[in-house]
Amino acid sequence: MSEAQDLLHTLAELDLRLDSDPAYVRAAAPELLKAIRRAKQSEWLGLTHLLQARASYQLGEVPLACEQMQQAIRAYQRQQQLHPQLQCHDELANWLYSQLDYFRALDEWLKALEIATQLQATEGCIRAYIGVGKVHLAFGDDVRAMECQQIAQQLCQPLADAQLDCEVNLNIATSAYRLGDDHLAASALLQVEQALAKHSLPPAWAAEALTVRGLLALRQTQYEEAQELLSQAYQRYRQLQQLAGQGRVMLALARSFRALQQQDLAEECLEEAARLGAAGQWPEISIEAHSQLAELYIDAGRYQPALVHRKALHALIAAQHQEQGQPLQLPRQATSQLRKLERELETHKCWLRLRQAAPTRH
């Protein structure tokens, strides 16, 4: 067997073992990269970096996986291989998005869209528009998010691809919910649920569908149903070890428990959301968790812990401003909660000053 054939055999073996033994793949990749360079078979460097990145991602080492995926992209760029670059940009964007690193995810999806347009690759354009729409949704630009998902939906129609259709409908359901169009959200969600029943699709989508269904029930004041649906979504995310999903659902569950007058459970949910947000360095989750906790304590007349969470909230916003040059845009509900909290705290301070200034009775 020639050296080139031997290298190809090793690459094929790593590809086959990726899902069953990612630790083996990651450990073997550096030596394979050295062998490929010695053999001057640089056209295989991109694939090796890609397998290494996927192995790291499966092992839960996301920052390392992202660095290795960038190495794969650079290797493919040197070889002017556009189709693999497109795949890598999209995959990397999804990883970054899962970590709530929205700015970098947006950059990767825009690069993917540029390459997909150049190649006239319809599926690549669809995936890029889906991703850009998700980032706009994360930034609170619900109208633009819906526009992106509708472009993706139009591009999907000639393809009859069940997975792409389901993903687009799931994002339309989320965008429609955020825009207050419950009818469109429920209609898109029904199509998602039918697709999930018929096809083998990513299990996280079932958790997302349950989350949106729970949020719809919450808005329609069906609090017990909302609590049940959101609890199911949390269990799905927990099984998948998707901590960001768990954190987001905890925030929604807290709202349902508060509506059911179960303040202790709401507090537990928010503390867990704050913990998950801090552990994963996800400011979006942490900000809303501290905002809701402060409001919860204000409603209970517990002003000291409310002040603690208000300070934590402001520190998070200040950190975002330092890192990105501007604060992360708060969800509308969190913004409203912050304003209410500040009004309540100012009222409480005035009351304390008046009490201290009042003459003592003898």
PDB file of C-alpha atoms in Angstrom, residues 27 43 74 83 93 103 126 149 153 168 173 228 270 283-284 287 291 294 302 334 349:
ATOM      1  CA  ALA A  27      -6.131  11.789  19.733  1.00  0.00           C
ATOM      2  CA  GLU A  43      -5.716  18.579  -0.027  1.00  0.00           C
ATOM      3  CA  ARG A  74      -8.251  28.014   6.387  1.00  0.00           C
ATOM      4  CA  HIS A  83     -18.229  23.581  -0.993  1.00  0.00           C
ATOM      5  CA  ALA A  93     -22.051  29.111  13.087  1.00  0.00           C
ATOM      6  CA  PHE A 103     -21.957  38.060  16.872  1.00  0.00           C
ATOM      7  CA  ILE A 126     -31.509  28.348   3.038  1.00  0.00           C
ATOM      8  CA  GLN A 149     -37.250  32.766   7.780  1.00  0.00           C
ATOM      9  CA  GLN A 153     -39.303  29.102   3.352  1.00  0.00           C
ATOM     10  CA  VAL A 168     -37.877  26.673   8.875  1.00  0.00           C
ATOM     11  CA  ALA A 173     -43.241  29.496  14.938  1.00  0.00           C
ATOM     12  CA  GLU A 228     -46.437  20.912  32.059  1.00  0.00           C
ATOM     13  CA  LEU A 270     -34.571  31.568  38.420  1.00  0.00           C
ATOM     14  CA  PRO A 283     -25.266  36.874  29.537  1.00  0.00           C
ATOM     15  CA  GLU A 284     -28.672  36.716  27.862  1.00  0.00           C
ATOM     16  CA  ILE A 287     -29.534  39.098  32.623  1.00  0.00           C
ATOM     17  CA  SER A 291     -34.071  40.787  36.334  1.00  0.00           C
ATOM     18  CA  ALA A 294     -35.192  41.230  41.477  1.00  0.00           C
ATOM     19  CA  ARG A 302     -37.801  41.683  50.162  1.00  0.00           C
ATOM     20  CA  ALA A 334     -36.606  41.989  30.766  1.00  0.00           C
ATOM     21  CA  LYS A 349     -35.854  54.500  49.169  1.00  0.00           C
TER      22      LYS A 349
END
